[in-house]
Amino acid sequence: MEAKTTCHSGCGCSCGHNKEEERPNVALPVLSFILLVAGLILDHTGQGWFSPAVKLVWYLAAFLPVGLPVMREAYCEARQKDFFTEFTLMSVASIGAFSIGEYPEAVAVMLFYTVGEMLQNRAVERASQNISRLLDVRPERTDVFREGKYINVSPKEVQAGEGIEVKPGGRIPLDGILQESEASFDTSALTGESMPRTLRKGDEVLAGMIVLGQAVCIEVNRPYEQSALARILALVKDAAERKAPAELFIRRFARFYTPAVIVLALLIVTVPALAGLMMPSFQYVFHDWLYRGLVFLVISCPCALVISVPLGYFGGIGAASRAGILFKGGNYLDAITRINTVAFDKTGTLTTGRFDVTDLQAHGIPGPELLALLLSVEQKSTHPIAQAIVRYAKKQNISAANISEMHELAGHGVEAVIGGQEVLVGNIRLMKERGISIPEELSDKVATVVICAIGKKYAGHLLLSDTLKDDAVEAIAKLRKLGVTDIRLLSGDKKEIVESFAKRLGIDRAYGNLLPEDKAAHIREMVEEPGKSVAFVGDGMNDAPVLALSHVGIAMGGLGSDAAIESADVVIQNDQPSKVATAIAIGRKTRTIVRQNIIGALGVKGIVLLAGALGYVTLWGAVFADVGVALLAVFNSVRILNRKT
């Protein structure tokens, strides 16, 4: 049974008790409640004119405002061959109550069921709105520069390449490139990060950021529909389609559960009748046993499970989004709770990835000429090391040479032809494979070494250093606190460098000199190890195969990183490795809430079902128990949205 369905039968009615397209009419339950209370008072005071016939008409009038919509839903579902729904249960129970003269109970079943549904729907709607408001924070208007002046338009009308101005305190409506020399932004809506972020001219700014301190001019680089925030919002909404195992179980369970309780209700009525025929001493009263069967039907409604379990996962996805963590589905939110092993990439994941050149040594050629060659082969690469070399060369006012041919050697470096000479730029492993002799001391350097060879002869090298992210040590400590003790560091960097970083981080197992295929082999071996549930945390760019191999792939997505969003199951938007522990904690909290809902709903219903079958619960008690359990489960589900991350 679905928590929400749509009628396709042409009957012109809604078939979903959580339908978003139309709001329930509050006046109808109010009218029904007034008539019910008035009828009870008239019945209790013994008014002479309140005859049995008048009483029937009176309670029918109280029943119809709330009963007809539910019976209409049951009819729609039946036309779609779905006969065993909560609408059917309520309809049968109320009609049965009318048939044995229990008019107030018949009205109460429908009235409190309707009120309970309205409250549940409102809670679900609030959860959905909270998530949408949390993410879709773009302003409705913006100032765009056209024909020599700024005009106020909808962001949807702004094209890539146009300039917009955003005043202090205003939210940026579109992705773009900052035109100011420097500006500060509040990025909490996108990343959950409370500290302001300082960006410089040429850096990308994203929709949803808040401008701090001064007005800024931005050159738009993406249309409204393609902004990072639009993609994030779509990702969170699409996540609801990927169901967790518990959600799938509840769906299957509901399909068998509802027919089963209908059969049991019939047995409650018929088995005692057969016993009365076989044992004359047993006094069978049809009215009493039918009443017990109706109570059984009312309390058996599975709304609490059908609504609250998916809502629990949706709430978990929303809470994670507020913390700057994107789960691509409830299935990944569930999978991350089982993680007991985490493997980290180093560069850009636990380190800043912003390398700085600390030393340049040329051999046989002038230093500026060596730097020009390095700039030529690295200037088009997005790798952090290449970008560091480019920054260093530009500070020295070095110009690139013309390249006639170039080939990238994955995990090794670059091969190029410059000025008729064969140039190799890469790591020590590349030089050894090509038989190029290099100074022995380079192998002992605890730093990243980029070597250049011209015509198969060593021509010089650069030393570069990277730094740990501010929360890298905290990230490892938090994981250990959560019970994740098997933490590993995998990197293509030199073994000595990787081991040095691992020691500073408190990671026991570190592996260096790894090519992409070596990383994949490590993860494959870990995944196949019995009892291991493995998460790999990488930058989402060159780690796609490893992210796919792990049980849960977590990408340091950065702001607006398309590659990370594409390749990973979970995306950390602000690149903070400590958010890995936060993601696991949110997943575990969500799992706890979902289990509480399942155990609580089944436990309470089981007790009341048994009590109803034995005649200890009235229809009033049954409907209050059903509505109460459903509401408690729903409110329990949405409380994770209020959890401080």
XYZ file of C-alpha atoms in Angstrom:
645
model
C 0.000 0.000 0.000
C 1.348 3.431 -0.930
C 1.332 6.384 1.392
C 0.180 8.450 -1.541
C -1.414 7.378 -4.813
C -3.122 9.084 -7.700
C -6.381 8.048 -9.275
C -6.222 7.024 -12.924
C -9.608 5.395 -13.123
C -11.457 8.378 -14.500
C -13.748 8.526 -11.503
C -12.821 12.145 -10.931
C -11.658 11.703 -7.371
C -8.466 11.577 -5.379
C -7.189 8.203 -4.305
C -4.510 9.416 -1.918
C -4.988 10.362 1.683
C -1.867 12.490 1.438
C -2.739 14.290 -1.708
C -0.815 17.502 -2.178
C -3.007 18.984 -4.861
C -6.034 19.693 -2.633
C -6.286 20.644 0.997
C -8.910 18.925 3.180
C -11.961 20.998 4.081
C -11.650 21.629 7.837
C -15.291 22.706 8.038
C -16.554 19.164 7.355
C -14.959 17.499 10.415
C -16.034 20.482 12.537
C -19.638 20.081 11.370
C -19.490 16.349 12.014
C -18.040 16.887 15.502
C -20.776 19.410 16.443
C -23.546 17.052 15.282
C -21.926 14.094 17.107
C -21.617 15.973 20.427
C -25.156 17.379 20.096
C -26.504 13.889 19.374
C -24.742 12.427 22.421
C -26.214 15.188 24.624
C -29.724 14.663 23.230
C -29.393 10.913 23.713
C -28.135 11.297 27.274
C -30.833 13.782 28.335
C -33.586 11.536 26.917
C -35.367 14.081 24.723
C -38.742 12.650 23.709
C -38.577 13.817 20.103
C -35.183 12.166 19.658
C -36.781 8.905 18.494
C -34.831 5.973 16.959
C -35.711 7.173 13.452
C -34.612 10.751 14.206
C -31.490 9.418 15.893
C -30.543 7.442 12.748
C -31.050 10.467 10.482
C -29.164 12.730 12.920
C -26.111 10.486 13.100
C -26.209 9.891 9.328
C -26.010 13.672 8.920
C -23.005 13.674 11.260
C -21.439 10.742 9.406
C -21.729 11.907 5.782
C -19.349 14.954 5.904
C -16.439 12.734 7.016
C -17.603 9.323 5.828
C -18.344 10.071 2.179
C -14.790 11.245 1.282
C -13.273 8.108 2.835
C -15.797 5.812 1.143
C -15.127 7.605 -2.151
C -11.415 6.869 -1.723
C -12.204 3.199 -1.040
C -14.289 3.096 -4.227
C -11.488 4.658 -6.309
C -8.943 2.202 -4.954
C -11.290 -0.729 -5.641
C -11.654 0.399 -9.269
C -7.890 0.129 -9.516
C -8.063 -3.431 -8.152
C -6.728 -2.375 -4.755
C -9.431 -3.690 -2.430
C -7.510 -3.920 0.828
C -6.759 -0.373 1.922
C -7.210 1.615 5.127
C -10.178 3.318 3.421
C -11.831 -0.081 3.055
C -11.169 -0.921 6.701
C -12.722 2.330 7.940
C -15.703 2.041 5.581
C -16.508 -1.541 6.588
C -16.102 -0.722 10.296
C -18.407 2.317 10.217
C -21.095 0.623 8.081
C -20.959 -2.372 10.406
C -21.396 -0.106 13.433
C -24.463 1.492 11.839
C -25.901 -1.950 11.098
C -25.840 -2.933 14.801
C -27.166 0.437 16.010
C -23.863 1.815 17.338
C -24.429 5.150 15.595
C -22.101 7.388 17.692
C -19.242 4.906 17.314
C -19.793 4.762 13.544
C -19.463 8.558 13.336
C -16.481 8.554 15.715
C -14.583 6.030 13.562
C -14.756 8.263 10.494
C -14.433 11.574 12.346
C -11.289 10.773 14.292
C -9.783 8.856 11.392
C -10.276 11.950 9.199
C -8.868 14.296 11.835
C -5.897 11.979 12.344
C -5.247 11.880 8.608
C -5.390 15.684 8.400
C -2.866 16.028 11.225
C -0.584 13.396 9.679
C -0.765 15.075 6.283
C 0.011 18.418 7.849
C 3.094 16.955 9.559
C 4.281 15.409 6.281
C 3.623 18.667 4.430
C 5.577 20.637 7.034
C 8.526 18.272 6.692
C 8.495 18.671 2.902
C 8.179 22.446 3.143
C 11.006 22.645 5.677
C 13.320 20.786 3.297
C 12.265 22.897 0.309
C 12.677 26.142 2.255
C 15.990 24.887 3.555
C 17.369 24.515 0.059
C 15.400 26.670 -2.331
C 16.420 30.010 -0.884
C 16.933 31.916 -4.122
C 15.382 35.395 -4.264
C 12.503 36.028 -6.647
C 14.023 39.209 -8.169
C 17.509 40.422 -9.083
C 19.217 43.476 -10.615
C 20.749 42.708 -14.024
C 22.930 45.145 -16.002
C 21.375 45.823 -19.425
C 21.745 48.748 -21.827
C 23.930 50.724 -19.463
C 21.782 50.410 -16.338
C 20.546 47.902 -13.765
C 16.968 46.658 -14.150
C 15.022 44.443 -11.741
C 13.913 41.125 -13.311
C 13.168 37.529 -12.370
C 16.346 35.394 -12.130
C 14.753 33.059 -14.675
C 15.101 35.821 -17.305
C 18.858 36.290 -16.783
C 21.141 34.656 -19.341
C 24.668 33.307 -18.921
C 27.203 36.061 -19.533
C 25.070 38.862 -18.098
C 26.119 40.815 -15.003
C 24.046 41.086 -11.832
C 24.482 43.114 -8.654
C 23.620 41.771 -5.203
C 23.506 44.147 -2.245
C 24.799 43.413 1.295
C 22.570 40.939 3.086
C 21.018 39.759 -0.190
C 20.980 36.184 -1.418
C 22.681 35.401 -4.699
C 20.024 34.183 -7.181
C 22.292 32.560 -9.796
C 25.695 30.907 -10.105
C 28.419 33.157 -11.443
C 31.975 34.504 -11.329
C 32.876 37.156 -8.776
C 33.987 40.441 -10.342
C 35.134 42.128 -7.112
C 38.703 41.842 -5.865
C 37.485 40.170 -2.660
C 34.169 39.563 -0.860
C 32.769 37.513 2.022
C 29.752 35.235 1.839
C 27.544 33.247 4.201
C 27.371 29.767 2.648
C 25.377 28.051 5.423
C 22.320 27.411 3.225
C 24.485 25.326 0.882
C 27.054 23.768 3.168
C 25.831 24.056 6.752
C 29.096 25.902 7.455
C 28.615 28.760 9.945
C 31.871 30.612 9.249
C 31.862 33.194 6.414
C 33.714 32.225 3.252
C 36.037 34.747 1.580
C 36.241 34.582 -2.209
C 38.406 36.529 -4.649
C 37.983 37.835 -8.166
C 37.487 34.979 -10.614
C 36.169 32.565 -7.963
C 32.761 30.981 -8.461
C 29.846 32.081 -6.297
C 26.656 30.069 -6.071
C 22.946 30.687 -5.762
C 21.870 30.663 -2.119
C 24.955 32.380 -0.704
C 24.397 35.602 1.278
C 26.562 38.629 0.511
C 28.342 40.093 3.548
C 29.815 43.568 3.952
C 29.508 45.110 0.473
C 27.558 44.982 -2.768
C 29.063 42.600 -5.332
C 28.941 42.292 -9.090
C 28.713 38.803 -10.543
C 28.941 37.540 -14.100
C 26.329 34.783 -14.447
C 27.745 31.518 -15.821
C 24.701 29.237 -15.565
C 20.972 29.764 -16.173
C 18.497 29.500 -13.307
C 17.563 25.849 -13.904
C 21.199 24.673 -13.985
C 22.455 26.370 -10.830
C 24.186 24.288 -8.168
C 21.289 24.952 -5.798
C 18.749 23.746 -8.382
C 20.724 20.521 -8.801
C 20.970 20.062 -5.031
C 17.225 20.611 -4.607
C 16.457 18.132 -7.395
C 18.850 15.625 -5.852
C 17.181 15.809 -2.432
C 13.709 15.476 -3.950
C 14.790 12.578 -6.168
C 16.296 10.856 -3.134
C 12.771 10.065 -1.956
C 12.429 7.710 -4.943
C 15.320 5.490 -3.798
C 13.731 3.480 -1.027
C 15.520 2.061 1.986
C 15.071 -1.661 2.753
C 12.763 -0.840 5.670
C 10.489 1.188 3.364
C 10.330 -1.628 0.818
C 9.575 -4.112 3.604
C 6.703 -1.975 4.917
C 5.205 -1.759 1.422
C 5.323 -5.533 1.001
C 4.120 -6.036 4.580
C 1.082 -3.761 4.063
C -0.048 -5.716 0.982
C -0.348 -8.910 3.016
C -1.194 -7.362 6.372
C -4.481 -5.683 5.403
C -6.120 -8.740 3.766
C -4.949 -10.837 6.706
C -6.647 -8.634 9.319
C -9.876 -8.573 7.288
C -9.861 -12.383 7.290
C -9.115 -12.405 11.034
C -11.991 -9.975 11.668
C -14.338 -12.326 9.802
C -13.035 -15.252 11.853
C -13.677 -13.314 15.074
C -17.350 -13.072 14.015
C -17.819 -16.531 12.469
C -15.737 -18.923 14.611
C -17.727 -18.203 17.813
C -20.936 -18.745 15.786
C -19.703 -22.194 14.778
C -18.716 -22.836 18.386
C -22.252 -21.882 19.467
C -23.731 -24.401 17.011
C -21.464 -27.179 18.243
C -21.677 -26.337 21.962
C -25.207 -25.376 23.104
C -23.793 -24.144 26.413
C -21.891 -21.384 24.586
C -24.075 -18.275 24.263
C -23.288 -16.643 20.915
C -24.494 -13.030 20.605
C -24.014 -11.804 17.028
C -24.087 -8.120 18.020
C -21.214 -8.534 20.513
C -18.945 -10.552 18.233
C -19.589 -8.320 15.232
C -18.677 -5.344 17.424
C -15.414 -7.048 18.391
C -14.650 -7.729 14.717
C -15.249 -4.068 13.869
C -12.936 -2.950 16.678
C -10.317 -5.325 15.275
C -10.662 -3.742 11.815
C -10.299 -0.182 13.071
C -7.171 -0.766 15.123
C -5.546 -2.822 12.351
C -5.215 0.182 9.981
C -1.504 0.314 8.992
C -1.310 4.103 8.486
C 1.307 4.593 11.195
C 3.765 2.358 9.350
C 2.887 3.294 5.779
C 3.366 7.017 6.419
C 5.915 7.315 9.206
C 8.638 4.986 7.917
C 9.172 6.768 4.566
C 8.774 10.082 6.383
C 11.531 9.051 8.809
C 13.974 8.575 5.923
C 12.797 11.771 4.244
C 13.408 13.605 7.512
C 16.898 12.111 7.740
C 17.695 13.263 4.199
C 16.441 16.751 5.108
C 18.500 16.906 8.314
C 21.595 15.830 6.388
C 20.939 18.481 3.721
C 20.847 21.154 6.402
C 24.288 19.948 7.529
C 25.631 20.228 3.986
C 25.440 16.482 3.316
C 23.522 15.143 0.311
C 22.271 11.542 0.366
C 21.131 10.282 -3.011
C 18.444 8.097 -1.451
C 17.053 6.493 1.675
C 18.889 3.319 0.707
C 22.246 5.078 1.181
C 21.050 6.638 4.439
C 20.352 3.086 5.593
C 23.613 1.659 4.199
C 25.816 4.226 5.948
C 24.579 3.008 9.347
C 26.401 -0.297 8.765
C 29.765 1.286 7.885
C 32.599 -0.073 10.040
C 35.526 0.648 7.711
C 36.428 3.971 6.097
C 39.136 4.504 3.486
C 40.193 8.082 2.739
C 41.897 9.519 -0.275
C 44.525 12.066 0.829
C 44.824 15.006 -1.535
C 41.754 17.239 -1.479
C 40.013 14.974 1.010
C 41.989 15.119 4.265
C 44.362 17.769 2.965
C 43.499 21.158 1.497
C 44.741 20.094 -1.926
C 46.267 23.532 -2.287
C 49.919 22.784 -2.915
C 52.651 25.398 -2.786
C 56.030 25.118 -4.463
C 58.725 25.129 -1.766
C 61.804 24.530 -3.912
C 62.915 24.480 -7.574
C 66.159 22.869 -8.717
C 67.286 23.025 -12.364
C 69.999 20.789 -13.821
C 71.731 21.740 -17.058
C 69.248 24.463 -18.002
C 68.282 27.823 -16.469
C 65.578 27.763 -13.804
C 63.162 30.030 -15.761
C 63.442 27.753 -18.818
C 62.643 24.681 -16.681
C 59.684 26.490 -15.166
C 58.421 27.463 -18.643
C 58.437 23.797 -19.690
C 56.571 22.774 -16.548
C 54.016 25.543 -17.081
C 53.463 24.417 -20.667
C 52.488 20.853 -19.780
C 50.554 21.638 -16.564
C 48.533 24.739 -17.505
C 45.467 22.857 -18.789
C 45.316 20.335 -15.953
C 42.867 20.687 -13.030
C 45.006 18.590 -10.687
C 45.960 20.482 -7.481
C 49.685 19.896 -8.091
C 49.449 21.220 -11.649
C 47.527 24.276 -10.467
C 50.208 24.967 -7.836
C 52.920 24.890 -10.517
C 50.887 27.229 -12.733
C 50.384 29.697 -9.848
C 54.093 29.608 -9.017
C 55.130 30.164 -12.640
C 52.759 33.097 -13.108
C 54.120 34.757 -9.962
C 57.550 34.548 -11.617
C 56.078 36.099 -14.815
C 56.986 32.987 -16.806
C 55.340 32.403 -20.211
C 54.438 28.964 -21.528
C 56.173 27.434 -24.540
C 54.321 26.027 -27.557
C 53.471 22.318 -27.346
C 53.248 20.315 -30.576
C 52.194 17.036 -28.951
C 51.087 15.938 -25.457
C 49.850 12.721 -23.796
C 48.679 12.239 -20.214
C 50.023 9.162 -18.425
C 47.447 8.245 -15.761
C 48.964 8.101 -12.294
C 52.412 8.978 -13.634
C 52.533 12.385 -15.318
C 52.618 13.946 -18.779
C 54.602 13.276 -21.952
C 54.974 16.137 -24.442
C 56.973 17.388 -27.417
C 58.107 20.997 -27.033
C 60.392 22.647 -29.590
C 61.191 19.279 -31.115
C 62.336 17.873 -27.768
C 60.694 15.043 -25.835
C 59.724 16.322 -22.381
C 58.583 14.143 -19.482
C 57.002 15.687 -16.371
C 55.902 13.395 -13.573
C 56.772 11.373 -10.491
C 59.735 9.227 -9.556
C 57.937 6.074 -10.724
C 57.616 7.479 -14.268
C 61.322 8.301 -14.432
C 62.316 4.845 -13.235
C 60.027 3.158 -15.769
C 61.602 5.210 -18.571
C 65.119 4.439 -17.330
C 65.953 8.042 -16.520
C 68.609 8.539 -13.876
C 67.628 10.949 -11.073
C 69.390 12.093 -7.879
C 69.061 9.413 -5.180
C 68.099 11.912 -2.483
C 64.780 12.633 -4.251
C 63.480 9.250 -3.128
C 63.995 10.245 0.505
C 62.202 13.603 0.295
C 59.110 13.737 2.529
C 57.443 16.086 0.050
C 55.714 15.817 -3.280
C 58.316 15.745 -6.061
C 57.624 16.722 -9.679
C 60.526 15.803 -11.952
C 61.243 17.065 -15.458
C 63.317 15.162 -18.032
C 64.326 16.496 -21.456
C 65.463 14.053 -24.126
C 65.471 11.254 -21.524
C 67.854 13.188 -19.269
C 67.099 14.615 -15.825
C 66.572 18.398 -16.115
C 65.412 19.361 -12.631
C 62.579 19.069 -10.119
C 60.092 20.917 -7.970
C 59.224 20.193 -4.328
C 55.654 20.889 -3.241
C 53.883 20.648 0.091
C 50.265 20.156 1.068
C 48.532 20.893 4.404
C 45.917 19.090 6.460
C 42.408 20.503 6.536
C 41.465 22.216 9.785
C 39.105 19.421 10.832
C 41.046 16.432 9.446
C 42.315 15.218 12.847
C 38.858 15.834 14.338
C 37.296 13.777 11.514
C 39.322 10.679 12.437
C 38.626 11.154 16.153
C 34.880 11.448 15.549
C 34.835 8.262 13.488
C 36.625 6.349 16.237
C 34.114 7.711 18.757
C 31.335 6.247 16.588
C 33.041 2.848 16.734
C 34.654 2.972 13.277
C 38.127 1.688 14.150
C 39.341 0.428 10.757
C 40.405 3.666 9.042
C 42.843 3.635 6.126
C 44.606 6.216 3.973
C 45.040 5.498 0.249
C 47.004 7.837 -1.988
C 48.961 8.041 -5.197
C 51.519 10.196 -3.384
C 54.894 8.906 -2.182
C 54.705 6.276 0.529
C 56.827 8.372 2.910
C 54.525 11.391 2.533
C 51.385 9.306 3.019
C 52.805 7.657 6.145
C 53.802 11.060 7.522
C 50.255 12.396 7.105
C 48.769 9.180 8.522
C 50.899 9.510 11.666
C 49.696 13.093 12.197
C 46.080 12.002 11.706
C 46.235 8.938 13.937
C 45.564 6.506 11.074
C 47.283 3.132 11.501
C 47.131 1.805 7.951
C 48.434 3.963 5.099
C 49.254 3.051 1.500
C 51.152 5.236 -0.956
C 52.322 5.071 -4.584
C 48.870 3.841 -5.616
C 47.563 4.168 -9.159
C 43.761 4.406 -9.612
C 43.634 0.684 -10.338
C 45.656 -0.018 -7.175
C 43.130 1.915 -5.097
C 40.350 -0.060 -6.741
C 42.125 -3.328 -5.909
C 42.471 -2.260 -2.255
C 38.779 -1.368 -1.987
C 37.738 -4.576 -3.762
C 39.782 -6.612 -1.291
C 38.248 -4.729 1.664
C 34.696 -5.144 0.359
C 35.167 -8.888 -0.071
C 36.448 -9.254 3.490
C 33.726 -10.902 5.666
C 31.990 -8.527 8.034
C 33.358 -5.384 6.360
C 31.069 -2.569 5.313
C 33.281 -0.076 3.526
C 32.939 3.622 2.778
C 35.439 5.330 0.509
C 35.887 9.098 0.822
C 37.422 10.830 -2.187
C 37.309 14.016 -4.195
C 34.767 12.702 -6.702
C 36.896 13.599 -9.708
C 39.457 10.856 -10.313
C 38.111 8.413 -7.733
C 34.882 7.464 -9.531
C 35.763 3.731 -9.932
C 36.667 3.432 -6.235
C 33.555 5.332 -5.138
C 31.477 2.870 -7.155
C 33.212 -0.207 -5.723
C 32.688 0.692 -2.060
C 29.457 -0.009 -0.201
C 28.989 3.752 0.241
C 30.906 6.240 -1.899
C 31.342 9.642 -0.232
C 32.611 12.554 -2.295
C 34.160 15.784 -1.121
C 31.992 17.545 -3.645
C 33.010 21.124 -3.064
C 30.585 23.843 -4.004
C 28.917 22.864 -7.255
C 31.192 19.969 -8.231
C 29.295 18.150 -10.982
C 31.698 15.202 -11.024
C 31.225 14.549 -7.309
C 27.443 14.734 -7.500
C 27.498 12.323 -10.445
C 29.801 9.643 -9.035
C 29.080 9.370 -5.309
C 26.251 8.040 -3.149
C 26.797 10.804 -0.592
C 28.193 14.290 -1.256
C 29.859 16.481 1.404
C 29.217 19.949 0.037
C 31.756 21.953 2.035
C 34.664 19.490 1.733
C 34.917 19.001 5.519
C 35.988 15.395 6.267
C 34.435 15.637 9.762
C 31.030 15.609 8.029
C 31.582 11.900 7.275
C 31.019 11.178 10.970
C 28.023 13.535 10.937
C 26.529 11.605 8.013
C 26.944 8.295 9.866
C 25.410 9.794 13.027
C 22.377 11.123 11.123
C 21.955 7.754 9.407
C 22.023 5.932 12.753
C 19.590 8.387 14.330
C 17.220 7.923 11.376
C 17.466 4.142 11.689
C 16.664 4.386 15.415
C 13.581 6.510 14.723
C 12.351 4.161 11.993
C 12.803 1.135 14.257
C 10.982 2.920 17.075
C 8.077 3.551 14.705
C 7.915 -0.049 13.502
C 8.248 -1.660 16.933
C 6.006 0.902 18.654
C 3.232 0.746 16.058
C 3.201 -3.056 15.826
C 3.479 -3.445 19.608
C 0.616 -1.098 20.491
C -1.567 -2.400 17.698
C -0.885 -5.989 18.713
C -1.960 -5.316 22.314
C -5.106 -3.407 21.315
C -5.983 -5.985 18.625
C -5.875 -8.759 21.212
C -7.833 -6.693 23.732
C -10.429 -5.845 21.066
C -10.856 -9.487 20.061
C -11.467 -10.336 23.739
C -14.027 -7.562 24.099
C -12.027 -5.200 26.318
C -11.824 -2.295 23.834
C -14.679 -0.252 22.333
C -14.777 1.339 18.896
C -14.035 4.639 20.637
C -10.881 3.186 22.158
C -9.889 1.545 18.874
C -10.111 4.727 16.830
C -8.264 6.761 19.470
C -5.543 4.107 19.637
C -5.203 3.993 15.835
C -5.047 7.767 15.397
C -2.809 8.178 18.439
C -0.245 5.608 17.292
C -0.170 7.102 13.786
C 0.349 10.645 15.092
C 3.052 9.587 17.547
C 4.896 7.777 14.752
C 4.658 10.771 12.412
C 5.827 13.278 15.037
C 8.636 10.914 16.009
C 9.688 10.804 12.345
C 9.852 14.563 11.832
C 11.750 15.319 15.045
C 15.033 14.496 13.311
C 14.518 17.673 11.284
C 14.899 19.613 14.542
C 18.040 17.717 15.546
C 21.104 19.907 15.982
C 23.698 18.598 13.538
